[in-house]
Short mmCIF file of C-alpha atoms in Angstrom, two decimals:
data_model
loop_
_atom_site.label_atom_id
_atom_site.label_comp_id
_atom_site.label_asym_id
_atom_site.label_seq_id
_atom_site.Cartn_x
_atom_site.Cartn_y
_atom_site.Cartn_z
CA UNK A 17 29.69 20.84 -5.70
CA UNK A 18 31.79 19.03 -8.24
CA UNK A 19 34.90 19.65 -9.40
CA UNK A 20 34.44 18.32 -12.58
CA UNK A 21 31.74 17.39 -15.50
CA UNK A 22 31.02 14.02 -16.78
CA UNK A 23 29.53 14.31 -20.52
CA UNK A 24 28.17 11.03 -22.91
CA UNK A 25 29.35 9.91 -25.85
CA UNK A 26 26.42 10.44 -28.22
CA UNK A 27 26.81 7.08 -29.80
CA UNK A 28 26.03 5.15 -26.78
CA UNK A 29 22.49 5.10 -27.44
CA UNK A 30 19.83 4.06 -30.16
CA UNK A 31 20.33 6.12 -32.90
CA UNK A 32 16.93 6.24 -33.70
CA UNK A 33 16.21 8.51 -30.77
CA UNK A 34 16.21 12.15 -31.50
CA UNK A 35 19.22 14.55 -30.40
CA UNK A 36 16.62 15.69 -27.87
CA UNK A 37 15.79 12.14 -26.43
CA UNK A 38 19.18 11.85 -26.73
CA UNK A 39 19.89 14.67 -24.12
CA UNK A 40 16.87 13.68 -21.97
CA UNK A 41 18.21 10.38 -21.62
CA UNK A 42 22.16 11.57 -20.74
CA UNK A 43 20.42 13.91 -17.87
CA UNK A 44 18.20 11.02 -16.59
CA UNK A 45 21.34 9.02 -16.24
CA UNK A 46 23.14 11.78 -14.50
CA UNK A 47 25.46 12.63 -17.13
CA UNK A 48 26.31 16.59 -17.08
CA UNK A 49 26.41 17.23 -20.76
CA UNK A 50 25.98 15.22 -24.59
CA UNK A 51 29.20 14.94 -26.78
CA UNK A 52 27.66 15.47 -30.20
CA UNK A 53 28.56 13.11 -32.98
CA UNK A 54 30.07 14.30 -36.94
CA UNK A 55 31.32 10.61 -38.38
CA UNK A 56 32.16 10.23 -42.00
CA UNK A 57 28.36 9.35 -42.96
CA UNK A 58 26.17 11.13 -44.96
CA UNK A 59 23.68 11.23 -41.93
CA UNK A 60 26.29 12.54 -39.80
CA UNK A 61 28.06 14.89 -42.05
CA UNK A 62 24.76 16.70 -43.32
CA UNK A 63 24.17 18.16 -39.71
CA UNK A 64 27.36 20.26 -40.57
CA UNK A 65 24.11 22.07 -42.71
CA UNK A 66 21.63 22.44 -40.09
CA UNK A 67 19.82 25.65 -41.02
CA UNK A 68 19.22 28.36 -38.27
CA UNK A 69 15.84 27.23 -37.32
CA UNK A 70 17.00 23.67 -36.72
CA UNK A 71 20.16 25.18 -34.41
CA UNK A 72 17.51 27.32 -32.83
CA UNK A 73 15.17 24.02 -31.86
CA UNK A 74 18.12 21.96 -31.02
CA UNK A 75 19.05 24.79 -28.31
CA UNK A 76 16.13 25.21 -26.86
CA UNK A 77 16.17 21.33 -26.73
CA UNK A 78 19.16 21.77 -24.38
CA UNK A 79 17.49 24.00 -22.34
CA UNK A 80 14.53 21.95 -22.12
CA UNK A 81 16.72 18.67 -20.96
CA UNK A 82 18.78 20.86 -18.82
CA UNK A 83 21.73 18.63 -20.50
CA UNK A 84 24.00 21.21 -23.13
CA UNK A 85 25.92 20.03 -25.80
CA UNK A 86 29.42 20.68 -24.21
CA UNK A 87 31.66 19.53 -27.08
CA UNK A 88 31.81 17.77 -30.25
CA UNK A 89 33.63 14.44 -31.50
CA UNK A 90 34.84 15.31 -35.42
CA UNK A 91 35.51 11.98 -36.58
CA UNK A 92 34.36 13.17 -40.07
CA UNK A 93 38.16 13.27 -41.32
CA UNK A 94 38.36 9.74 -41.30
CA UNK A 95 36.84 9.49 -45.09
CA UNK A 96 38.26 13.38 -45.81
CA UNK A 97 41.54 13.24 -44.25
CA UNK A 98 43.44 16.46 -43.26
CA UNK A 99 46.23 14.77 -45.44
CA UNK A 100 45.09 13.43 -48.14
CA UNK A 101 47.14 13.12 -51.32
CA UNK A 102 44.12 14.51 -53.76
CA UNK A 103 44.05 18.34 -53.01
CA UNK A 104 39.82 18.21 -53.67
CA UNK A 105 39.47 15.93 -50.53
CA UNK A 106 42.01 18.14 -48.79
CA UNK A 107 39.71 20.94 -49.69
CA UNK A 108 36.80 18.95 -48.53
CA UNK A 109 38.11 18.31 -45.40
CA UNK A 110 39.09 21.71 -44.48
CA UNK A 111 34.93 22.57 -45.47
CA UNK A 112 33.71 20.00 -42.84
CA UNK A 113 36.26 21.61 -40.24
CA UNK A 114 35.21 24.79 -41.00
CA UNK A 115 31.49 24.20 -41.12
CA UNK A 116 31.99 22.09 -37.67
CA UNK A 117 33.89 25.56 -36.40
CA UNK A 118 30.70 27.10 -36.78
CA UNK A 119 28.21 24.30 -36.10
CA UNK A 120 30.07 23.97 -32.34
CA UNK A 121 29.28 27.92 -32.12
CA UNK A 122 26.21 28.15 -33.15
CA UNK A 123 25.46 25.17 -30.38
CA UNK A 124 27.78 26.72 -27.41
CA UNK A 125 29.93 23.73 -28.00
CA UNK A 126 33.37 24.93 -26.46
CA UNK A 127 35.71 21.71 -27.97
CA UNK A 128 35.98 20.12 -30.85
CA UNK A 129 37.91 16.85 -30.61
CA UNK A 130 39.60 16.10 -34.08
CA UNK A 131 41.35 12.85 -35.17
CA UNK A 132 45.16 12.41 -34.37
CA UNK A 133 45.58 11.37 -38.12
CA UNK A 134 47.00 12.74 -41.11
CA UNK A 135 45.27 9.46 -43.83
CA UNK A 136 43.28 6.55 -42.38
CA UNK A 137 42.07 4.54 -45.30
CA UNK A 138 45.72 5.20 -47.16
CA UNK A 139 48.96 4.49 -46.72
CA UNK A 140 50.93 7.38 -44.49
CA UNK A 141 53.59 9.17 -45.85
CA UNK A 142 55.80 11.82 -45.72
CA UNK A 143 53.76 13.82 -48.00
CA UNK A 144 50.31 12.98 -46.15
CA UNK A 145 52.02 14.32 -43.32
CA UNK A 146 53.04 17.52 -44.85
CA UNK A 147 49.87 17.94 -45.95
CA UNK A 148 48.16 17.17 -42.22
CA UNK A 149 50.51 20.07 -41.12
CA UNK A 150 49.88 22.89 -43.55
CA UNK A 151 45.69 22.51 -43.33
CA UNK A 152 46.08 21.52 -39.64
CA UNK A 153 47.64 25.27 -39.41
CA UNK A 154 44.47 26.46 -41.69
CA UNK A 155 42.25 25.02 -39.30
CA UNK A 156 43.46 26.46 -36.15
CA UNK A 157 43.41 29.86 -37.72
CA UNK A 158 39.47 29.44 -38.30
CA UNK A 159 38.67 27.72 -34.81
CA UNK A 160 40.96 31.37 -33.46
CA UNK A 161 38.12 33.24 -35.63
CA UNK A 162 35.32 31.81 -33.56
CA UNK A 163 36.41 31.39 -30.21
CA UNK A 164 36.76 27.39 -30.43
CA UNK A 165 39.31 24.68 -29.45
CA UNK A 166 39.98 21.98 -31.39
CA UNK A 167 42.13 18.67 -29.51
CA UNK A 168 43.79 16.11 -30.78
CA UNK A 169 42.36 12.78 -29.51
CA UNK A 170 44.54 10.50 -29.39
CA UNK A 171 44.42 7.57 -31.96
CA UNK A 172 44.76 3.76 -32.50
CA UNK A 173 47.00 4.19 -35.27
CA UNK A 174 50.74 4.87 -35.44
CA UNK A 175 50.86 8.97 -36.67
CA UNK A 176 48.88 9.54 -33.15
CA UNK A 177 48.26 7.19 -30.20
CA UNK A 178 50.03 8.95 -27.25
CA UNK A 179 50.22 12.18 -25.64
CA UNK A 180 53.19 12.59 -26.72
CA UNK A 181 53.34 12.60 -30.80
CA UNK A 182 49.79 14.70 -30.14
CA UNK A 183 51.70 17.67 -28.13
CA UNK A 184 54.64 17.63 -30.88
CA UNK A 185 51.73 19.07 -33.17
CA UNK A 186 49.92 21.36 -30.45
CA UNK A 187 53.76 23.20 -30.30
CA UNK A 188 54.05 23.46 -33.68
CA UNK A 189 50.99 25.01 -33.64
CA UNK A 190 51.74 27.15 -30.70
CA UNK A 191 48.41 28.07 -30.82
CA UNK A 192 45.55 28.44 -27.58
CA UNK A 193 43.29 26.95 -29.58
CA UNK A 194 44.66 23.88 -30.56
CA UNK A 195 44.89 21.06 -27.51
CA UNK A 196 44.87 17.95 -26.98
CA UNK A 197 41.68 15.56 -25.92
CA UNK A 198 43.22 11.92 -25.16
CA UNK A 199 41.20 8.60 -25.48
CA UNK A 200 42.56 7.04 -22.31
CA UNK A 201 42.17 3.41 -24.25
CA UNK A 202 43.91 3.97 -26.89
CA UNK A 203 46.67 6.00 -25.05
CA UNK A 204 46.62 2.62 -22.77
CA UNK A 205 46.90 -0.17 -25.54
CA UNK A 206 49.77 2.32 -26.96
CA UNK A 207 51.41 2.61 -24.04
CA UNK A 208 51.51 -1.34 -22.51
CA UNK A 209 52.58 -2.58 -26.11
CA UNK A 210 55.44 -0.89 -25.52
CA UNK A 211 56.05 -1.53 -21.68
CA UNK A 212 55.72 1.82 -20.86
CA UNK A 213 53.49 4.01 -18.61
CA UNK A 214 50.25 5.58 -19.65
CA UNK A 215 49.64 7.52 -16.60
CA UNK A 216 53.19 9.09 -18.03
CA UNK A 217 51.90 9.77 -21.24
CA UNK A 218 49.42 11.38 -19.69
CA UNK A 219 51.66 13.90 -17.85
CA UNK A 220 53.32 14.76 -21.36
CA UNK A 221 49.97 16.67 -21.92
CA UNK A 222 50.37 18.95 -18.84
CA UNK A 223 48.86 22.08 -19.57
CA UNK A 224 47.58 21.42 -22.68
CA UNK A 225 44.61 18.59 -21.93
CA UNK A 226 41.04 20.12 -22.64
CA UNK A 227 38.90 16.83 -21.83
CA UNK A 228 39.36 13.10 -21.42
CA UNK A 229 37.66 10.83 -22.83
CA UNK A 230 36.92 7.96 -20.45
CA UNK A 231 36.65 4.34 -22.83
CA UNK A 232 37.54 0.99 -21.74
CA UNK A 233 39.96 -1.31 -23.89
CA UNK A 234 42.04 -4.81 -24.00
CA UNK A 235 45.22 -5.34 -25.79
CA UNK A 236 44.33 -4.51 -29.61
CA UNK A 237 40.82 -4.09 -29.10
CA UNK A 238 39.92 -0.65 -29.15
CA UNK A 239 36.16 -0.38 -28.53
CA UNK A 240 33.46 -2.20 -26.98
CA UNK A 241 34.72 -2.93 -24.25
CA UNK A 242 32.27 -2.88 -21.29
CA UNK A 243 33.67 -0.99 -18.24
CA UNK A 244 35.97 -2.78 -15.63
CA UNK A 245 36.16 -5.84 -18.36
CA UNK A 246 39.56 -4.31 -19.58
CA UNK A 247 43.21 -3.03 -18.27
CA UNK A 248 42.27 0.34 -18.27
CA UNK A 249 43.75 1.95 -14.71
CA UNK A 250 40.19 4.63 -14.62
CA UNK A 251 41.14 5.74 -10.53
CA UNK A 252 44.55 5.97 -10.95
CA UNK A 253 44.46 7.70 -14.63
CA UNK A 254 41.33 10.35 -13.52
CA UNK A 255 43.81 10.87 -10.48
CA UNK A 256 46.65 12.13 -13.21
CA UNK A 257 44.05 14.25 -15.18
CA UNK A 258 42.68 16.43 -12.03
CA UNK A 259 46.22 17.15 -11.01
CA UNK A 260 46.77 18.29 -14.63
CA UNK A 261 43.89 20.27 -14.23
CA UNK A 262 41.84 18.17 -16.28
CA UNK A 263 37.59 19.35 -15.54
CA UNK A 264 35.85 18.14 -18.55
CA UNK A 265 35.85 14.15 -18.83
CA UNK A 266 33.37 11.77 -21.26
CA UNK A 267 32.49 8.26 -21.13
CA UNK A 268 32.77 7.22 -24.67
CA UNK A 269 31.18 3.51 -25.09
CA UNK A 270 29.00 2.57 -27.51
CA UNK A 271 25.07 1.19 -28.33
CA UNK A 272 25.36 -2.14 -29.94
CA UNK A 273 22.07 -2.98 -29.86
CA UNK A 274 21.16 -4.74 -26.11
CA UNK A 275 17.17 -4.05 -25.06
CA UNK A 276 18.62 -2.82 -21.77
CA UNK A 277 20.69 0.06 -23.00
CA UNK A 278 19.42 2.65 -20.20
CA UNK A 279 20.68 0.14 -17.81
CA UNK A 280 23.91 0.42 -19.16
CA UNK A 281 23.63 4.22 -19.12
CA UNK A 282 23.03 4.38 -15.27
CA UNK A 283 25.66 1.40 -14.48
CA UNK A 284 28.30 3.39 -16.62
CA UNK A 285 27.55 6.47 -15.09
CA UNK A 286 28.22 5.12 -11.46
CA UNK A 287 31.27 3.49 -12.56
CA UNK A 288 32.91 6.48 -13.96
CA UNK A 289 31.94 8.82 -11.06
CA UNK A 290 33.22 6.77 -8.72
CA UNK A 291 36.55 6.51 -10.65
CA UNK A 292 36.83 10.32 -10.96
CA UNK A 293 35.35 10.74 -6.88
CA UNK A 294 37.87 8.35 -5.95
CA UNK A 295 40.32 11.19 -6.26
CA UNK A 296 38.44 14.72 -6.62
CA UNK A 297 38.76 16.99 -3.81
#
């Protein structure tokens, strides 16, 4: 038996597929579990209001694939920002964590990852930062009320992009239910701009790392990357995480559009597994 899970990234295929298809498809490629999907559009964001028979068909969708929904990607706080300077978006960003709180409950989703970032489309400040901090605090307190972890992924921007900056948060949280979920590209690009290690960064998160997510990049390209096309070290880095402890790993790539997109499913699948069965006892 495995020592570890492999989930999908939701976004890697069509998006005109059903959540359903969607899990079909993840457990005919052999992934072990769907990362659900809250961006900042309206499409998105309005499953945060899924009534109680939709969450009832969408788990007995999972039990029908045999594929759960094992965590959540919350990269709604990219247009309502934690830290906003306008206390109304403030309050609607703490709504969409809240209401994602509960939507990963109501699924059996265990993690939430969250964005490492206090503004995105405005200019960071000491203020915005403030601000991240006090309703970053709020937050935790409601994911304690449910039972569910939220992590910090790890971002391409400044305020977030290693290990590091991410666990100065998680202690000033101090707080079980706030961990930390790295992108291993971003914490990569971070990392070699700066000569240093990413396989160190890593380490910084000991104890602390609820999943990985598994996405290829290049110097300052971020995404869309196809695997083994970029400087990402997969072997050596899934290595790191499963001496950390690390069990819960997605590949996060995305559908842009290619007829062949199961192909891709299946390819990226074998690639990953045999990064992480390179190393797992």
């Amino acid at each position: 038996m495995r020592n570890y899970r492999l989930g999908l990234y939701e976004k890697s295929m069509p998006g005109s597929l059903t959540i359903g298809e969607k899990l079909g498809e993840a457990g005919m490629a052999g992934f072990d579990y769907l990362e659900l999907s809250i961006d900042e559009t309206d499409e998105k964001l309005a499953r945060l209001d899924w009534s109680r028979s939709e969450i009832l068909a969408l788990r007995e969708a999972q039990e029908a694939a045999g594929v759960p929904i094992g965590s959540i990607c919350l990269s709604g706080h990219r247009r309502f920002p934690l830290g906003h300077p306008d206390p109304e978006v403030q309050r609607q960003s703490l709504a969409i964590m809240e209401k994602a709180i509960r939507l990963a409950a109501r699924l059996g989703a265990r993690i939430i990852q969250i964005a490492g970032y206090d503004v995105y489309y405005e200019a960071s400040t000491a203020a915005t930062a403030e601000n991240f901090g006090r309703n970053l605090l709020l937050s935790v307190e409601m994911a304690a009320r449910w039972g569910v972890t939220l992590a910090f992924e790890t971002m391409e921007t400044e305020f977030m992009n290693t290990v590091g900056k991410a666990m100065a948060w998680v202690r000033k949280a101090d707080s079980p239910y706030l961990q930390v979920y790295p992108d291993l590209g971003n914490i990569t690009n971070a990392a070699l701009a700066k000569g240093l290690d990413p396989l160190a960064d890593l380490r910084e998160g000991r104890g602390h790392i609820a999943a990985l997510h598994l996405k290829e990049t290049k110097p300052g390209i971020f995404r869309e990357v196809p695997y083994g096309a970029g400087h990402v070290r997969f072997a050596e880095s899934a290595a790191v995480a499963l001496e950390l402890g690390v069990r819960l790993f997605v590949g996060e790539f995305w559908y842009t559009g290619e007829p062949e997109w199961r192909k891709t499913l299946a390819s990226s699948e074998r690639f990953l597994r045999q990064a992480l069965e390179g190393v797992s006892s």
